[in-house]
Every structure is written in C-alpha cells, then in structure tokens.
CSV table of C-alpha atoms and ligand atoms in Angstrom, one decimal:
chain,number,residue,atom,x,y,z
A,1,MET,CA,0.0,0.0,0.0
A,2,SER,CA,1.4,3.4,-0.9
A,3,GLU,CA,1.4,6.4,1.5
A,4,ALA,CA,-1.3,8.3,-0.3
A,5,GLY,CA,-3.8,5.5,0.1
A,6,PHE,CA,-3.1,4.6,3.7
A,7,ASP,CA,-6.0,3.7,5.9
A,8,ALA,CA,-5.2,5.0,9.4
A,9,ARG,CA,-6.9,2.0,11.0
A,10,ALA,CA,-5.0,-0.5,8.9
A,11,LEU,CA,-1.7,1.3,9.6
A,12,ARG,CA,-2.4,1.3,13.3
A,13,ASP,CA,-3.3,-2.4,13.2
A,14,ALA,CA,-0.1,-3.2,11.4
A,15,PHE,CA,2.0,-1.2,14.0
A,16,GLY,CA,0.1,-3.3,16.6
A,17,ALA,CA,1.6,-6.5,15.2
A,18,PHE,CA,4.8,-5.5,17.1
A,19,PRO,CA,4.5,-7.0,20.6
A,20,THR,CA,5.4,-4.6,23.3
A,21,GLY,CA,5.3,-4.2,27.1
A,22,VAL,CA,3.0,-1.6,28.7
A,23,THR,CA,4.0,1.4,30.7
A,24,VAL,CA,2.3,4.2,32.5
A,25,VAL,CA,4.2,7.5,32.1
A,26,THR,CA,3.6,9.9,35.0
A,27,ALA,CA,4.5,13.5,36.0
A,28,HIS,CA,3.0,16.3,38.2
A,29,ASP,CA,1.4,19.4,37.0
A,30,ALA,CA,2.3,22.9,38.3
A,31,SER,CA,-0.1,22.6,41.2
A,32,GLY,CA,1.3,19.2,42.2
A,33,ARG,CA,-1.5,17.1,40.8
A,34,PRO,CA,-0.3,13.7,39.5
A,35,VAL,CA,-0.9,13.0,35.8
A,36,GLY,CA,-0.2,9.9,33.8
A,37,PHE,CA,-1.1,7.9,30.7
A,38,THR,CA,-0.7,4.4,29.3
A,39,ALA,CA,2.0,4.1,26.7
A,40,ASN,CA,3.5,1.1,24.8
A,41,SER,CA,5.8,3.4,22.8
A,42,PHE,CA,8.5,3.1,25.4
A,43,THR,CA,12.0,2.3,24.1
A,44,SER,CA,15.3,2.1,25.9
A,45,VAL,CA,17.7,4.4,24.0
A,46,SER,CA,21.2,4.7,25.5
A,47,LEU,CA,23.2,3.3,28.4
A,48,ASP,CA,25.7,6.1,28.6
A,49,PRO,CA,24.2,8.5,29.2
A,50,PRO,CA,21.1,6.6,30.4
A,51,LEU,CA,18.3,7.6,28.1
A,52,LEU,CA,14.9,6.3,27.2
A,53,LEU,CA,12.0,7.6,25.1
A,54,VAL,CA,8.2,7.5,24.9
A,55,CYS,CA,5.9,9.0,22.3
A,56,LEU,CA,3.1,11.2,23.4
A,57,ALA,CA,0.0,12.1,21.2
A,58,LYS,CA,-0.4,15.8,20.7
A,59,THR,CA,-4.1,15.2,21.4
A,60,SER,CA,-3.4,14.1,25.0
A,61,ARG,CA,-5.3,16.0,27.6
A,62,ASN,CA,-2.0,16.2,29.5
A,63,PHE,CA,0.1,17.2,26.6
A,64,GLU,CA,1.2,20.6,28.1
A,65,THR,CA,1.7,19.2,31.5
A,66,MET,CA,3.8,16.3,30.3
A,67,THR,CA,6.0,18.2,27.9
A,68,ARG,CA,6.6,21.1,30.3
A,69,ALA,CA,7.0,19.3,33.7
A,70,GLY,CA,10.8,18.9,33.1
A,71,LYS,CA,10.6,15.4,34.5
A,72,PHE,CA,8.6,12.3,34.1
A,73,ALA,CA,8.7,8.6,35.3
A,74,VAL,CA,8.1,5.5,33.3
A,75,ASN,CA,6.4,2.6,35.2
A,76,ILE,CA,6.8,-0.8,33.4
A,77,LEU,CA,3.6,-2.6,34.3
A,78,SER,CA,3.8,-6.1,35.6
A,79,GLU,CA,1.6,-8.9,34.4
A,80,THR,CA,-1.1,-8.4,37.1
A,81,GLN,CA,-1.6,-4.8,36.2
A,82,LYS,CA,-3.8,-4.9,33.2
A,83,ASP,CA,-6.4,-3.0,35.1
A,84,VAL,CA,-3.9,-0.2,35.7
A,85,SER,CA,-3.2,0.0,32.0
A,86,ASN,CA,-6.9,0.3,31.2
A,87,THR,CA,-7.4,2.9,33.9
A,88,PHE,CA,-4.7,5.1,32.5
A,89,ALA,CA,-5.9,4.7,28.9
A,90,ARG,CA,-9.4,5.8,29.7
A,91,PRO,CA,-10.8,9.2,30.7
A,92,VAL,CA,-11.2,8.2,34.3
A,93,GLU,CA,-11.7,11.1,36.7
A,94,ASP,CA,-9.0,10.2,39.2
A,95,ARG,CA,-6.7,7.6,37.6
A,96,PHE,CA,-4.4,7.7,40.6
A,97,ALA,CA,-7.1,6.6,43.0
A,98,ALA,CA,-6.8,3.1,41.4
A,99,VAL,CA,-3.1,2.6,42.2
A,100,GLU,CA,-0.8,2.6,45.1
A,101,TRP,CA,2.0,5.1,44.3
A,102,GLN,CA,4.6,7.4,45.8
A,103,LYS,CA,7.0,10.0,44.6
A,104,GLY,CA,10.2,8.7,43.2
A,105,PRO,CA,13.7,10.1,44.0
A,106,GLU,CA,13.3,12.7,41.2
A,107,GLY,CA,9.7,13.4,42.3
A,108,SER,CA,7.4,11.8,39.6
A,109,PRO,CA,4.8,9.2,40.6
A,110,ILE,CA,6.2,5.6,41.0
A,111,PHE,CA,3.7,2.7,41.2
A,112,ALA,CA,3.8,-0.2,43.6
A,113,ASP,CA,4.2,-3.8,42.1
A,114,VAL,CA,5.6,-2.7,38.8
A,115,ALA,CA,8.2,-4.8,36.9
A,116,ALA,CA,10.5,-1.8,36.8
A,117,TRP,CA,10.4,2.0,37.0
A,118,PHE,CA,12.6,4.8,35.7
A,119,ASP,CA,12.5,8.3,37.3
A,120,CYS,CA,13.8,10.8,34.7
A,121,SER,CA,14.5,14.4,33.9
A,122,THR,CA,13.2,15.4,30.5
A,123,GLU,CA,16.0,15.5,28.0
A,124,GLN,CA,14.3,16.5,24.8
A,125,VAL,CA,10.8,16.9,23.3
A,126,LEU,CA,11.0,16.2,19.6
A,127,ASP,CA,8.3,17.0,17.1
A,128,ALA,CA,7.1,13.8,15.3
A,129,GLY,CA,3.9,14.1,13.3
A,130,ASP,CA,0.9,13.8,15.5
A,131,HIS,CA,3.1,12.8,18.4
A,132,VAL,CA,6.1,14.1,20.2
A,133,ILE,CA,9.1,11.9,21.2
A,134,MET,CA,10.0,12.6,24.8
A,135,THR,CA,13.4,11.5,25.7
A,136,GLY,CA,14.3,11.2,29.4
A,137,ARG,CA,17.6,10.9,31.3
A,138,VAL,CA,17.3,8.2,33.9
A,139,LYS,CA,18.1,9.7,37.4
A,140,ALA,CA,16.9,6.7,39.4
A,141,PHE,CA,15.4,3.3,38.6
A,142,ASP,CA,14.5,-0.1,40.1
A,143,ASN,CA,13.9,-3.5,38.7
A,144,SER,CA,11.6,-5.7,40.8
A,145,GLY,CA,12.2,-8.9,38.7
A,146,ARG,CA,8.4,-9.2,38.1
A,147,ASN,CA,7.3,-10.3,34.7
A,148,GLY,CA,6.1,-7.4,32.5
A,149,LEU,CA,2.6,-7.2,31.0
A,150,GLY,CA,2.6,-7.8,27.2
A,151,TYR,CA,0.5,-6.2,24.5
A,152,ALA,CA,0.1,-7.2,20.9
A,153,ARG,CA,-2.7,-6.8,18.3
A,154,GLY,CA,-4.9,-5.0,20.8
A,155,SER,CA,-4.7,-7.8,23.5
A,156,TYR,CA,-2.7,-8.2,26.6
A,157,PHE,CA,-0.6,-11.3,27.2
A,158,THR,CA,1.4,-12.5,30.1
A,159,PRO,CA,4.7,-14.4,30.0
A,160,ALA,CA,3.7,-16.5,33.1
A,161,LEU,CA,1.1,-18.3,31.2
A,162,ALA,CA,3.4,-19.1,28.4
A,163,GLY,CA,5.9,-20.4,30.9
A,164,LYS,CA,3.3,-22.5,32.6
A,165,ALA,CA,2.3,-24.0,29.2
A,166,VAL,CA,5.9,-24.9,28.5
A,167,SER,CA,6.4,-26.6,31.8
A,168,ALA,CA,3.0,-28.3,31.6
A,169,ALA,CA,4.0,-29.7,28.2
A,170,ALA,CA,7.3,-30.8,29.6
A,171,GLU,CA,5.8,-32.5,32.7
A,172,GLY,CA,3.6,-35.1,31.0
A,173,GLU,CA,1.4,-35.9,28.1
A,174,ALA,CA,-0.3,-32.7,27.2
A,175,GLN,CA,-3.4,-32.2,25.2
A,176,LEU,CA,-3.8,-29.2,23.0
A,177,SER,CA,-7.2,-27.7,22.5
A,178,ALA,CA,-8.5,-24.6,20.7
A,179,VAL,CA,-11.3,-22.2,21.1
A,180,VAL,CA,-11.7,-21.6,17.3
A,181,GLU,CA,-13.8,-18.5,17.0
A,182,ARG,CA,-15.6,-16.9,14.0
A,183,ASP,CA,-17.9,-13.9,14.4
A,184,GLY,CA,-18.4,-14.7,18.1
A,185,ASP,CA,-19.2,-18.4,17.4
A,186,ILE,CA,-17.0,-21.3,18.5
A,187,LEU,CA,-16.1,-24.5,16.6
A,188,PHE,CA,-17.4,-27.7,18.4
A,189,LEU,CA,-17.0,-31.4,17.5
A,190,GLY,CA,-19.6,-34.0,18.2
A,191,ASP,CA,-23.4,-34.4,17.8
A,192,ASP,CA,-24.9,-35.4,21.2
A,193,VAL,CA,-21.9,-34.4,23.3
A,194,LEU,CA,-19.9,-31.4,22.2
A,195,SER,CA,-16.2,-31.0,22.7
A,196,LEU,CA,-13.5,-28.5,21.7
A,197,PRO,CA,-11.1,-29.7,19.0
A,198,THR,CA,-8.2,-31.4,20.7
A,199,CYS,CA,-5.1,-33.2,19.7
A,200,ALA,CA,-2.2,-34.8,21.6
A,201,MET,CA,0.9,-32.7,21.9
A,202,GLU,CA,3.9,-34.1,20.0
A,203,ALA,CA,7.4,-32.9,20.2
A,204,GLY,CA,7.8,-29.5,18.5
A,205,GLU,CA,6.1,-26.2,18.6
A,206,PRO,CA,2.6,-26.6,20.1
A,207,ALA,CA,0.9,-23.7,18.2
A,208,GLN,CA,2.2,-25.0,14.9
A,209,ALA,CA,1.1,-28.6,15.7
A,210,LEU,CA,-2.4,-27.3,16.7
A,211,ARG,CA,-2.7,-25.2,13.6
A,212,ASP,CA,-1.8,-28.2,11.4
A,213,TYR,CA,-4.4,-30.4,13.2
A,214,LEU,CA,-7.1,-27.8,12.9
A,215,GLN,CA,-6.5,-27.1,9.3
A,216,ALA,CA,-6.6,-30.8,8.4
A,217,LEU,CA,-9.8,-31.2,10.6
A,218,THR,CA,-11.8,-28.3,9.2
A,219,GLY,CA,-10.3,-27.7,5.7
A,220,LEU,CA,-10.3,-24.0,6.7
A,221,SER,CA,-7.3,-21.7,7.1
A,222,VAL,CA,-6.7,-21.2,10.8
A,223,SER,CA,-4.6,-18.7,12.8
A,224,ILE,CA,-3.6,-19.5,16.3
A,225,GLY,CA,-3.9,-16.6,18.8
A,226,PHE,CA,-2.9,-16.2,22.4
A,227,LEU,CA,-3.0,-18.9,25.1
A,228,TYR,CA,-6.4,-19.1,26.7
A,229,SER,CA,-6.1,-21.7,29.4
A,230,VAL,CA,-3.6,-24.1,31.0
A,231,TYR,CA,-5.1,-26.6,33.4
A,232,GLU,CA,-4.6,-30.1,34.7
A,233,ASN,CA,-7.5,-32.5,34.5
A,234,ARG,CA,-7.2,-34.7,37.5
A,235,THR,CA,-9.6,-37.3,36.0
A,236,ASP,CA,-7.3,-38.1,33.1
A,237,ASN,CA,-4.1,-36.7,34.8
A,238,ARG,CA,-3.3,-34.7,31.8
A,239,GLN,CA,-2.2,-31.2,31.2
A,240,HIS,CA,-4.4,-29.2,28.9
A,241,ILE,CA,-3.2,-26.3,26.9
A,242,VAL,CA,-5.9,-24.2,25.3
A,243,TYR,CA,-5.3,-21.6,22.6
A,244,ARG,CA,-7.6,-19.1,21.0
A,245,ALA,CA,-7.8,-19.4,17.2
A,246,THR,CA,-9.7,-17.9,14.3
A,247,ALA,CA,-10.8,-19.6,11.1
A,248,THR,CA,-11.6,-18.3,7.7
A,249,ALA,CA,-15.1,-18.3,6.2
A,250,GLY,CA,-16.7,-21.5,4.8
A,251,ASP,CA,-18.2,-24.7,6.1
A,252,PRO,CA,-15.8,-26.8,8.2
A,253,VAL,CA,-15.3,-30.3,6.9
A,254,SER,CA,-15.7,-31.5,10.5
A,255,GLY,CA,-17.4,-29.8,13.4
A,256,ARG,CA,-19.8,-26.8,13.4
A,257,PHE,CA,-19.8,-23.3,14.7
A,258,LEU,CA,-22.2,-22.6,17.5
A,259,THR,CA,-22.9,-19.6,19.6
A,260,PRO,CA,-21.4,-20.1,23.1
A,261,ALA,CA,-24.9,-19.6,24.6
A,262,GLY,CA,-26.4,-22.2,22.3
A,263,ALA,CA,-23.6,-24.7,23.1
A,264,LEU,CA,-24.0,-24.2,26.8
A,265,GLN,CA,-27.6,-25.5,26.5
A,266,GLN,CA,-26.3,-28.7,25.1
A,267,LYS,CA,-24.3,-31.5,26.7
A,268,LEU,CA,-20.6,-30.7,26.8
A,269,ASP,CA,-17.9,-33.3,27.3
A,270,SER,CA,-16.5,-32.0,30.5
A,271,ALA,CA,-16.9,-29.4,33.2
A,272,ALA,CA,-13.7,-27.9,32.0
A,273,THR,CA,-15.1,-27.3,28.5
A,274,SER,CA,-18.2,-25.7,29.9
A,275,ASP,CA,-16.1,-23.4,32.1
A,276,ILE,CA,-14.0,-22.4,29.0
A,277,VAL,CA,-17.1,-21.7,26.9
A,278,ARG,CA,-18.8,-19.8,29.7
A,279,ARG,CA,-15.7,-17.7,30.3
A,280,PHE,CA,-15.3,-17.1,26.5
A,281,ASP,CA,-19.0,-16.0,26.3
A,282,LEU,CA,-18.5,-13.5,29.1
A,283,GLU,CA,-15.1,-12.2,27.9
A,284,ASN,CA,-16.2,-11.9,24.3
A,285,SER,CA,-19.1,-9.7,25.4
A,286,ILE,CA,-16.8,-7.3,27.2
A,287,GLY,CA,-13.9,-7.6,24.7
A,288,ASN,CA,-11.5,-8.4,27.4
A,289,PHE,CA,-9.9,-11.8,27.3
A,290,GLY,CA,-8.2,-13.3,30.3
A,291,VAL,CA,-5.9,-16.2,31.0
A,292,TYR,CA,-6.6,-19.1,33.3
A,293,PHE,CA,-4.6,-21.8,34.9
A,294,GLY,CA,-5.2,-24.4,37.6
A,295,ASN,CA,-6.9,-27.8,37.6
A,296,GLU,CA,-10.3,-28.6,36.1
A,297,THR,CA,-12.2,-27.8,39.3
A,298,ALA,CA,-10.1,-25.4,41.4
A,299,GLY,CA,-8.3,-23.2,39.0
A,300,LYS,CA,-8.4,-19.5,38.9
A,301,VAL,CA,-8.6,-16.8,36.2
A,302,HIS,CA,-5.2,-15.1,36.4
A,303,PRO,CA,-5.5,-11.6,37.8
A,304,VAL,CA,-4.4,-10.1,34.5
A,305,SER,CA,-7.8,-11.0,33.2
A,306,ARG,CA,-9.9,-9.2,35.7
A,307,LYS,CA,-12.1,-6.5,34.3
A,308,ALA,CA,-12.0,-3.2,36.1
B,401,FMN,C1,-1.7,-0.4,25.5
B,401,FMN,C2,-1.8,1.0,25.2
B,401,FMN,C3,-0.7,1.7,24.7
B,401,FMN,C4,-0.8,3.1,24.5
B,401,FMN,N1,0.3,3.8,24.1
B,401,FMN,C5,0.3,5.1,23.9
B,401,FMN,C6,1.5,5.8,23.6
B,401,FMN,O1,2.5,5.2,23.5
B,401,FMN,N2,1.4,7.2,23.4
B,401,FMN,C7,0.2,7.8,23.6
B,401,FMN,O2,0.2,9.1,23.4
B,401,FMN,N3,-1.0,7.2,23.9
B,401,FMN,C8,-0.9,5.8,24.1
B,401,FMN,N4,-2.1,5.2,24.4
B,401,FMN,C9,-3.3,5.9,24.5
B,401,FMN,C10,-3.4,6.7,25.8
B,401,FMN,O3,-3.1,5.9,26.9
B,401,FMN,C11,-4.9,7.2,26.0
B,401,FMN,O4,-5.2,8.0,24.8
B,401,FMN,C12,-5.0,8.1,27.2
B,401,FMN,O5,-6.4,8.3,27.4
B,401,FMN,C13,-4.3,9.4,27.1
B,401,FMN,O6,-4.7,10.1,28.3
B,401,FMN,P1,-4.6,11.6,28.4
B,401,FMN,O7,-5.4,12.2,27.3
B,401,FMN,O8,-5.3,11.9,29.7
B,401,FMN,O9,-3.2,12.0,28.4
B,401,FMN,C14,-2.0,3.8,24.7
B,401,FMN,C15,-3.2,3.1,25.1
B,401,FMN,C16,-3.1,1.7,25.4
B,401,FMN,C17,-4.3,1.0,25.9
C-alpha cells in the first residue's frame, strides 16, 4: 500500500503487530496534581548517558503538563496490572485513585508492584507528526524482577502463562485444544456431546502442531492466537493447553460453529469445557480476554484477566 492511500486504522493495526510491554508515564502538573497515561511506545535508547523515550500524542489532555514538567517517570507494568493499564488509557476522573503510588527520587509518581520503574528528567521533546518523542535521562530506577505485562494486536498477554504452558508440556502428556472463533461463534465437534477440537501434543512447537491439526480437521485456514487456558485435568491426569484461534469463512469439513450460549444449552464433554465456553462468552461480550490456569475444578482466572 502506498502512502497516499493509507487507511489510518489499517496502519495502526499493522503497527500493533509488534508485541510490546505496557508502561504508564507519569508526572506532576504545576499545582502538584499527578498525571499519567498508558504508553506502549517506550523504548530504551542509551546506556551512557542513560536515556529512554516515549511517544506522546499531541491530542493528549495532559500534553502541556507532560511536555513542560521537566521530569517524568516510566512505570513498566507487571503482568497483574492490566487494570492499571486500562485505567490510565481511559478518561477516568481520578486515575491515581486506582493505584498505590509514591513520589520517586526525582519526584514523579512511581507505582507499587511494577516490573521496573525509571524516574527521569526530560532531555528533549522532539516533534514527530501527530506525536512528540519525549526522551528522558534516567536519574533513578528499580527493577523488581516481576514479569512485564505484554501487549500485541490489541490484546494483553502474560509471560507467566506461556511459561506455565511450556512446563505443563514438559511434565507429561499434554493435550492441545482450541477455542476456534468466528464472528463470536465457537467450533465444536460431536453431535450429542460437544467438545472442543483437541489433539495430543507431540514434540515441537505446540501452536504450529495445533494449527496443522485444525486445518486438516476443518479444511479452513486457521490462525492460532494467544494462550487461553492451561489446566490439569485430574480425571485423566493430563495437562491441557488451550489456545484461542480464528478460522476463515466456509463450512468446516468436521465440526460446526455454534454460539457459546447455544452450546451451553447442550451437553458438553466436561466441566472444564463448559467453564471455558462460559468464560469465553463473558469475555467476548466485554472484549477483554483473560488467561486461566489451575486444575479442572479449582483453577483461577489469572488476575491479569480481571475487568476493572
Ligand atoms: C496499550 C496502550 C498503549 C498506548 N500507548 C500510547 C502511547 O505510546 N502514546 C500515547 O500518546 N498514547 C498511548 N495510548 C493511549 C493513551 O493511553 C490514551 O489516549 C489516554 O487516554 C491518554 O490520556 P490523556 O489524554 O489523559 O493523556 C495507549 C493506550 C493503550 C491501551
């Protein structure tokens, strides 16, 4: 696509293919009121001198404050702080009421429980189209060792779940399942008893193996998305790794697409399947997918998935 014909939404979506972490950039206004916004445009720039950058939209309500404060802090959110990210990306009246914070050594707001923070003096504010690039000189920082919250293609993801899936796969014979969605419907196998498409995990890359299985099963082109659930079924003593996936249009060779609500009125093969379908139904309606791990009866939705 050439520049003249760019569709802003398509360009934004393409930029969003780059997976990032999530930060909240903070400062104080002239009256001492804390301000902050969610930013995934953070980049480390230089070790000597210690420099970083974030890009700030010129439309930001805090544009003047942020660019004139002379200092700012970058809080790298940890994987349990999805709600913090959402709060600082929305026009919430008092964003800071939702977090525990204190002034850093340079004076800008530093949040509790972050993966890392950097308290900076503003080095430069560079004009860059509809944004400015703010570079900061790091005056103080801390690194808690917590996992950072991930963000890609408009969804949050969390490294802990990926790690859990890897160790689950290493521990025993794992089953790979998929919530294959299309326009809000999910692909089920079976007539009287419905199940999610599932295959045994062989050696190799699980997402690739699952995609090959699903494409052979349905005859459709399938894309594997983020992990959705990792749990141990104590009845069959197996680890189950569930991914989200999407399929192209057309009738599947095997299985059929059903609304989650419709499927829940039929017999499902296990309590775990009905939990997954119920959770998908809820999260799909609020556009906010979470991750889950545990066993089939006593697991929990990881805090990253909680809706504010
Ligand atoms: C994950 C995520 C990343 C974002 N990254 C940026 C960013 O890098 N720069 C930016 O200006 N806005 C970014 N935004 C949007 C702002 O957080 C959002 O517009 C916010 O409401 C701005 O607040 P303000 O107008 O009060 O400054 C991001 C939003 C999300 C959810």
